[in-house]
mmCIF file of C-alpha atoms in Angstrom:
data_model
loop_
_atom_site.group_PDB
_atom_site.id
_atom_site.type_symbol
_atom_site.label_atom_id
_atom_site.label_comp_id
_atom_site.label_asym_id
_atom_site.label_seq_id
_atom_site.Cartn_x
_atom_site.Cartn_y
_atom_site.Cartn_z
ATOM 1 C CA LYS A 537 -15.727 13.117 -14.087
ATOM 2 C CA ALA A 538 -12.979 12.788 -11.486
ATOM 3 C CA GLY A 539 -11.676 9.299 -10.825
ATOM 4 C CA VAL A 540 -11.280 7.447 -7.567
ATOM 5 C CA THR A 541 -8.866 9.205 -5.266
ATOM 6 C CA GLN A 542 -6.934 7.711 -2.396
ATOM 7 C CA THR A 543 -4.997 9.469 0.310
ATOM 8 C CA PRO A 544 -2.292 9.343 1.307
ATOM 9 C CA ARG A 545 -0.410 7.827 -1.635
ATOM 10 C CA TYR A 546 2.536 6.711 0.474
ATOM 11 C CA LEU A 547 2.800 5.985 4.158
ATOM 12 C CA ILE A 548 5.535 4.699 6.444
ATOM 13 C CA LYS A 549 4.618 3.393 9.875
ATOM 14 C CA THR A 550 6.251 1.302 12.553
ATOM 15 C CA ARG A 551 5.015 -1.942 14.075
ATOM 16 C CA GLY A 552 2.276 -1.500 16.617
ATOM 17 C CA GLN A 553 0.995 1.778 15.210
ATOM 18 C CA GLN A 554 -2.355 2.204 13.538
ATOM 19 C CA VAL A 555 -3.180 3.728 10.182
ATOM 20 C CA THR A 556 -6.239 5.156 8.430
ATOM 21 C CA LEU A 557 -6.521 5.230 4.666
ATOM 22 C CA SER A 558 -9.094 7.241 2.782
ATOM 23 C CA CYS A 559 -10.924 6.668 -0.484
ATOM 24 C CA SER A 560 -13.210 9.019 -2.397
ATOM 25 C CA PRO A 561 -15.253 7.181 -5.039
ATOM 26 C CA ILE A 562 -16.382 8.501 -8.378
ATOM 27 C CA SER A 563 -19.298 10.871 -7.945
ATOM 28 C CA GLY A 564 -22.534 8.894 -7.922
ATOM 29 C CA HIS A 565 -20.896 5.576 -7.087
ATOM 30 C CA ARG A 566 -22.282 4.052 -3.938
ATOM 31 C CA SER A 567 -20.197 0.907 -3.654
ATOM 32 C CA VAL A 568 -16.615 0.964 -2.401
ATOM 33 C CA SER A 569 -14.384 -2.084 -2.136
ATOM 34 C CA TRP A 570 -10.931 -2.415 -0.627
ATOM 35 C CA TYR A 571 -8.150 -4.764 -1.673
ATOM 36 C CA GLN A 572 -4.680 -5.559 -0.384
ATOM 37 C CA GLN A 573 -1.984 -6.347 -2.934
ATOM 38 C CA THR A 574 1.303 -7.988 -1.999
ATOM 39 C CA PRO A 575 3.864 -9.840 -4.131
ATOM 40 C CA GLY A 576 3.278 -13.039 -2.195
ATOM 41 C CA GLN A 577 -0.518 -13.127 -1.883
ATOM 42 C CA GLY A 578 -1.542 -11.079 -4.897
ATOM 43 C CA LEU A 579 -4.803 -9.133 -4.794
ATOM 44 C CA GLN A 580 -6.891 -10.015 -1.769
ATOM 45 C CA PHE A 581 -10.402 -8.734 -1.107
ATOM 46 C CA LEU A 582 -10.756 -6.888 2.199
ATOM 47 C CA PHE A 583 -14.341 -5.626 2.300
ATOM 48 C CA GLU A 584 -17.105 -3.915 0.366
ATOM 49 C CA TYR A 585 -19.357 -1.110 1.531
ATOM 50 C CA PHE A 586 -22.610 -0.029 -0.003
ATOM 51 C CA SER A 587 -24.822 2.747 1.368
ATOM 52 C CA GLU A 588 -22.779 2.897 4.581
ATOM 53 C CA THR A 589 -23.206 -0.832 5.247
ATOM 54 C CA GLN A 590 -20.538 -3.490 5.024
ATOM 55 C CA ARG A 591 -21.826 -6.044 2.534
ATOM 56 C CA ASN A 592 -19.000 -8.517 2.679
ATOM 57 C CA LYS A 593 -15.653 -9.079 4.304
ATOM 58 C CA GLY A 594 -12.604 -11.027 3.232
ATOM 59 C CA ASN A 595 -10.480 -13.321 5.361
ATOM 60 C CA PHE A 596 -8.539 -10.725 7.268
ATOM 61 C CA PRO A 597 -8.112 -10.371 11.037
ATOM 62 C CA GLY A 598 -10.217 -7.960 13.046
ATOM 63 C CA ARG A 599 -7.338 -5.465 13.032
ATOM 64 C CA PHE A 600 -8.607 -4.489 9.581
ATOM 65 C CA SER A 601 -11.781 -2.443 9.682
ATOM 66 C CA GLY A 602 -13.550 0.080 7.550
ATOM 67 C CA ARG A 603 -16.500 2.351 7.250
ATOM 68 C CA GLN A 604 -18.392 4.359 4.701
ATOM 69 C CA PHE A 605 -19.866 7.786 5.128
ATOM 70 C CA SER A 606 -23.126 9.196 3.810
ATOM 71 C CA ASN A 607 -21.276 10.835 0.893
ATOM 72 C CA SER A 608 -19.916 7.361 -0.058
ATOM 73 C CA ARG A 609 -16.370 8.214 0.956
ATOM 74 C CA SER A 610 -14.742 5.318 2.735
ATOM 75 C CA GLU A 611 -11.957 4.801 5.204
ATOM 76 C CA MET A 612 -10.124 1.692 6.227
ATOM 77 C CA ASN A 613 -8.204 1.340 9.444
ATOM 78 C CA VAL A 614 -5.487 -1.094 10.401
ATOM 79 C CA SER A 615 -4.596 -1.279 14.059
ATOM 80 C CA THR A 616 -1.505 -2.783 15.696
ATOM 81 C CA LEU A 617 0.422 -2.844 12.446
ATOM 82 C CA GLU A 618 2.600 -5.827 11.607
ATOM 83 C CA LEU A 619 5.444 -6.079 9.120
ATOM 84 C CA GLY A 620 3.248 -8.269 6.920
ATOM 85 C CA ASP A 621 0.757 -5.450 6.502
ATOM 86 C CA SER A 622 3.172 -3.720 4.137
ATOM 87 C CA ALA A 623 1.287 -3.651 0.868
ATOM 88 C CA LEU A 624 -0.437 -1.613 -1.776
ATOM 89 C CA TYR A 625 -3.996 -0.927 -0.616
ATOM 90 C CA LEU A 626 -6.403 -0.385 -3.464
ATOM 91 C CA CYS A 627 -9.856 1.077 -3.340
ATOM 92 C CA ALA A 628 -12.413 0.567 -6.097
ATOM 93 C CA SER A 629 -15.834 2.062 -6.640
ATOM 94 C CA SER A 630 -18.806 1.022 -8.698
ATOM 95 C CA LEU A 631 -22.288 2.348 -9.320
ATOM 96 C CA VAL A 632 -24.105 -0.426 -7.547
ATOM 97 C CA ALA A 633 -23.299 -3.274 -5.203
ATOM 98 C CA GLY A 634 -22.052 -6.501 -6.630
ATOM 99 C CA TYR A 635 -19.229 -7.047 -9.007
ATOM 100 C CA ASN A 636 -19.618 -5.405 -12.322
ATOM 101 C CA GLU A 637 -17.035 -2.966 -13.649
ATOM 102 C CA GLN A 638 -14.953 -1.528 -10.848
ATOM 103 C CA PHE A 639 -12.990 1.691 -11.044
ATOM 104 C CA PHE A 640 -9.768 1.622 -9.095
ATOM 105 C CA GLY A 641 -7.850 4.364 -7.394
ATOM 106 C CA PRO A 642 -4.054 4.630 -7.617
ATOM 107 C CA GLY A 643 -3.585 2.934 -4.255
ATOM 108 C CA THR A 644 -1.850 3.734 -0.999
ATOM 109 C CA ARG A 645 1.588 2.191 -0.572
ATOM 110 C CA LEU A 646 1.969 1.301 3.116
ATOM 111 C CA THR A 647 5.365 0.341 4.473
ATOM 112 C CA VAL A 648 5.601 -1.003 8.014
ATOM 113 C CA LEU A 649 9.068 -0.888 9.590
ATOM 114 C CA SER B 547 -7.443 -18.386 -1.604
ATOM 115 C CA GLN B 548 -7.491 -17.162 -5.159
ATOM 116 C CA GLN B 549 -10.179 -18.242 -7.549
ATOM 117 C CA GLY B 550 -8.259 -17.595 -10.719
ATOM 118 C CA GLU B 551 -4.945 -18.893 -11.869
ATOM 119 C CA GLU B 552 -3.371 -17.311 -14.872
ATOM 120 C CA ASP B 553 -0.774 -18.566 -17.245
ATOM 121 C CA PRO B 554 1.748 -17.830 -18.284
ATOM 122 C CA GLN B 555 3.034 -15.948 -15.254
ATOM 123 C CA ALA B 556 5.174 -13.846 -17.574
ATOM 124 C CA LEU B 557 5.194 -13.249 -21.295
ATOM 125 C CA SER B 558 7.660 -11.330 -23.465
ATOM 126 C CA ILE B 559 6.915 -10.468 -27.066
ATOM 127 C CA GLN B 560 7.867 -7.994 -29.776
ATOM 128 C CA GLU B 561 5.663 -5.122 -30.855
ATOM 129 C CA GLY B 562 3.189 -6.192 -33.476
ATOM 130 C CA GLU B 563 2.895 -9.753 -32.187
ATOM 131 C CA ASN B 564 -0.212 -11.126 -30.518
ATOM 132 C CA ALA B 565 -0.302 -11.916 -26.799
ATOM 133 C CA THR B 566 -2.526 -14.600 -25.315
ATOM 134 C CA MET B 567 -3.152 -15.005 -21.600
ATOM 135 C CA ASN B 568 -5.235 -17.689 -19.976
ATOM 136 C CA CYS B 569 -7.237 -17.776 -16.780
ATOM 137 C CA SER B 570 -8.689 -20.791 -15.015
ATOM 138 C CA TYR B 571 -11.111 -20.618 -12.116
ATOM 139 C CA LYS B 572 -12.682 -23.034 -9.689
ATOM 140 C CA THR B 573 -16.352 -22.340 -9.062
ATOM 141 C CA SER B 574 -19.351 -21.331 -11.142
ATOM 142 C CA ILE B 575 -19.430 -17.656 -11.986
ATOM 143 C CA ASN B 576 -21.834 -14.907 -13.011
ATOM 144 C CA ASN B 577 -19.231 -13.025 -14.994
ATOM 145 C CA LEU B 578 -15.513 -12.790 -15.575
ATOM 146 C CA GLN B 579 -13.563 -9.593 -15.965
ATOM 147 C CA TRP B 580 -10.099 -8.685 -17.164
ATOM 148 C CA TYR B 581 -8.085 -5.836 -15.697
ATOM 149 C CA ARG B 582 -4.741 -4.269 -16.521
ATOM 150 C CA GLN B 583 -2.300 -2.866 -13.981
ATOM 151 C CA ASN B 584 0.672 -0.738 -14.833
ATOM 152 C CA SER B 585 3.538 -1.135 -12.398
ATOM 153 C CA GLY B 586 2.500 -0.269 -8.842
ATOM 154 C CA ARG B 587 -0.659 1.532 -9.891
ATOM 155 C CA GLY B 588 -4.394 0.958 -9.748
ATOM 156 C CA LEU B 589 -6.188 -1.478 -12.000
ATOM 157 C CA VAL B 590 -7.996 -0.515 -15.169
ATOM 158 C CA HIS B 591 -11.054 -2.442 -16.285
ATOM 159 C CA LEU B 592 -10.687 -3.897 -19.776
ATOM 160 C CA ILE B 593 -13.674 -6.089 -20.467
ATOM 161 C CA LEU B 594 -16.446 -8.068 -18.787
ATOM 162 C CA ILE B 595 -17.879 -11.268 -20.202
ATOM 163 C CA ARG B 596 -21.000 -12.858 -18.755
ATOM 164 C CA SER B 597 -21.341 -16.554 -18.105
ATOM 165 C CA ASN B 598 -23.796 -16.932 -20.996
ATOM 166 C CA GLU B 599 -21.399 -15.336 -23.484
ATOM 167 C CA ARG B 600 -18.644 -17.191 -25.294
ATOM 168 C CA GLU B 601 -16.670 -14.410 -26.926
ATOM 169 C CA LYS B 602 -16.383 -10.652 -26.684
ATOM 170 C CA HIS B 603 -14.344 -8.040 -28.520
ATOM 171 C CA SER B 604 -13.179 -4.565 -27.574
ATOM 172 C CA GLY B 605 -10.756 -2.866 -29.919
ATOM 173 C CA ARG B 606 -7.619 -5.011 -30.055
ATOM 174 C CA LEU B 607 -8.869 -7.221 -27.234
ATOM 175 C CA ARG B 608 -10.655 -10.515 -27.685
ATOM 176 C CA VAL B 609 -11.900 -12.497 -24.707
ATOM 177 C CA THR B 610 -13.278 -16.009 -24.774
ATOM 178 C CA LEU B 611 -15.021 -17.893 -22.008
ATOM 179 C CA ASP B 612 -15.491 -21.639 -21.716
ATOM 180 C CA THR B 613 -17.625 -22.335 -18.667
ATOM 181 C CA SER B 614 -17.404 -26.102 -19.155
ATOM 182 C CA LYS B 615 -13.643 -25.899 -18.733
ATOM 183 C CA LYS B 616 -13.835 -23.015 -16.278
ATOM 184 C CA SER B 617 -11.361 -21.039 -18.310
ATOM 185 C CA SER B 618 -11.016 -17.769 -20.181
ATOM 186 C CA SER B 619 -8.440 -16.301 -22.509
ATOM 187 C CA LEU B 620 -7.464 -12.738 -23.321
ATOM 188 C CA LEU B 621 -5.935 -12.061 -26.712
ATOM 189 C CA ILE B 622 -4.255 -8.739 -27.435
ATOM 190 C CA THR B 623 -3.630 -8.339 -31.143
ATOM 191 C CA ALA B 624 -0.899 -6.225 -32.730
ATOM 192 C CA SER B 625 0.630 -5.465 -29.340
ATOM 193 C CA ARG B 626 2.329 -2.170 -28.559
ATOM 194 C CA ALA B 627 4.998 -1.215 -26.031
ATOM 195 C CA ALA B 628 2.250 0.618 -24.127
ATOM 196 C CA ASP B 629 0.524 -2.739 -23.521
ATOM 197 C CA THR B 630 3.346 -3.653 -21.129
ATOM 198 C CA ALA B 631 1.564 -4.299 -17.829
ATOM 199 C CA SER B 632 0.191 -7.030 -15.604
ATOM 200 C CA TYR B 633 -3.145 -8.518 -16.602
ATOM 201 C CA PHE B 634 -5.580 -10.036 -14.124
ATOM 202 C CA CYS B 635 -8.776 -11.965 -14.486
ATOM 203 C CA ALA B 636 -11.430 -11.529 -11.811
ATOM 204 C CA THR B 637 -14.505 -13.594 -11.109
ATOM 205 C CA ASP B 638 -17.532 -13.244 -8.901
ATOM 206 C CA ALA B 639 -18.033 -16.741 -7.578
ATOM 207 C CA ARG B 640 -21.620 -18.004 -7.425
ATOM 208 C CA ASP B 641 -21.010 -19.548 -4.040
ATOM 209 C CA ASN B 642 -22.811 -16.972 -1.954
ATOM 210 C CA THR B 643 -19.594 -15.357 -0.777
ATOM 211 C CA ASP B 644 -20.333 -12.471 -3.129
ATOM 212 C CA LYS B 645 -16.710 -11.462 -3.592
ATOM 213 C CA LEU B 646 -14.699 -10.384 -6.586
ATOM 214 C CA ILE B 647 -11.678 -12.654 -6.633
ATOM 215 C CA PHE B 648 -8.595 -11.907 -8.674
ATOM 216 C CA GLY B 649 -6.248 -14.300 -10.358
ATOM 217 C CA THR B 650 -2.507 -14.343 -9.944
ATOM 218 C CA GLY B 651 -1.858 -12.221 -13.024
ATOM 219 C CA THR B 652 0.280 -12.385 -16.142
ATOM 220 C CA ARG B 653 3.155 -9.935 -16.552
ATOM 221 C CA LEU B 654 3.340 -8.900 -20.183
ATOM 222 C CA GLN B 655 6.451 -7.222 -21.573
ATOM 223 C CA VAL B 656 6.240 -5.837 -25.112
ATOM 224 C CA PHE B 657 9.571 -4.877 -26.619
ATOM 225 C CA PRO B 658 9.685 -2.115 -29.259
#
C-alpha cells in the first residue's frame, strides 16, 4: 500500500506570493490533517479534513486555508506569504476522523525569501 | 500552545544502552501517542496508549502512562545507531478542541 505523498517536496517563494501544497492520503483513508513544523514553535496543528469537511482548525490566520476533494486528496493554500511561514508542512492521514494512529507524509519544505 | 513538554530536550547515549524520554501534558486525554522523526522527514507512529492503560510494549519500546501525574515515559531498550531521531509525544486533549497536540520533542543521539 503506497504511503502518504506530498508535492512538491521543496518550494521557494518570495514574500507576498501564494502557495498551494498537495497531499494524497493512503488509499482508503478519509481523514487528512496538516501540521506546520518550525524550530521555534515545533509541530503546530493547522486543520483536519474528513469527507471533504473541515472538522477542526488550529490557531493560524485566515491566510492559511485548505480543502479536501471527493477522493480524499487535500490541498492547503497560504496566501500573502510572510518570512515566518518558512517551515516544513506535514500532512497526515488516518482511516477515520479523530486522533488515532496517523500516517505522515515526508513533508513539503517551504522557504519564503 | 503545546500540550506536551518533553524532557530531556536532548539525549546522547552509546549503542546498547537504554534511553528514557518523558512527556508531561496539561489536560485530560483520551490517548497518548509517541512518534519518531528522522531529521527533516515525516513522523512515524510508534505506539498508542489509551488513558485506561498503564503500560504498553512494542518490541524494544516500553511506554508507561500515569494519568494522575499527567505524564508518560518512553523507554527504548538496547538502543541502536538507527534509533537516532527526534521523539515526540502527542495527545488528544479531552477539552472539546479535538486536536492532536504534539510535545516539544526529545532529540536522541545513539553513538556506535
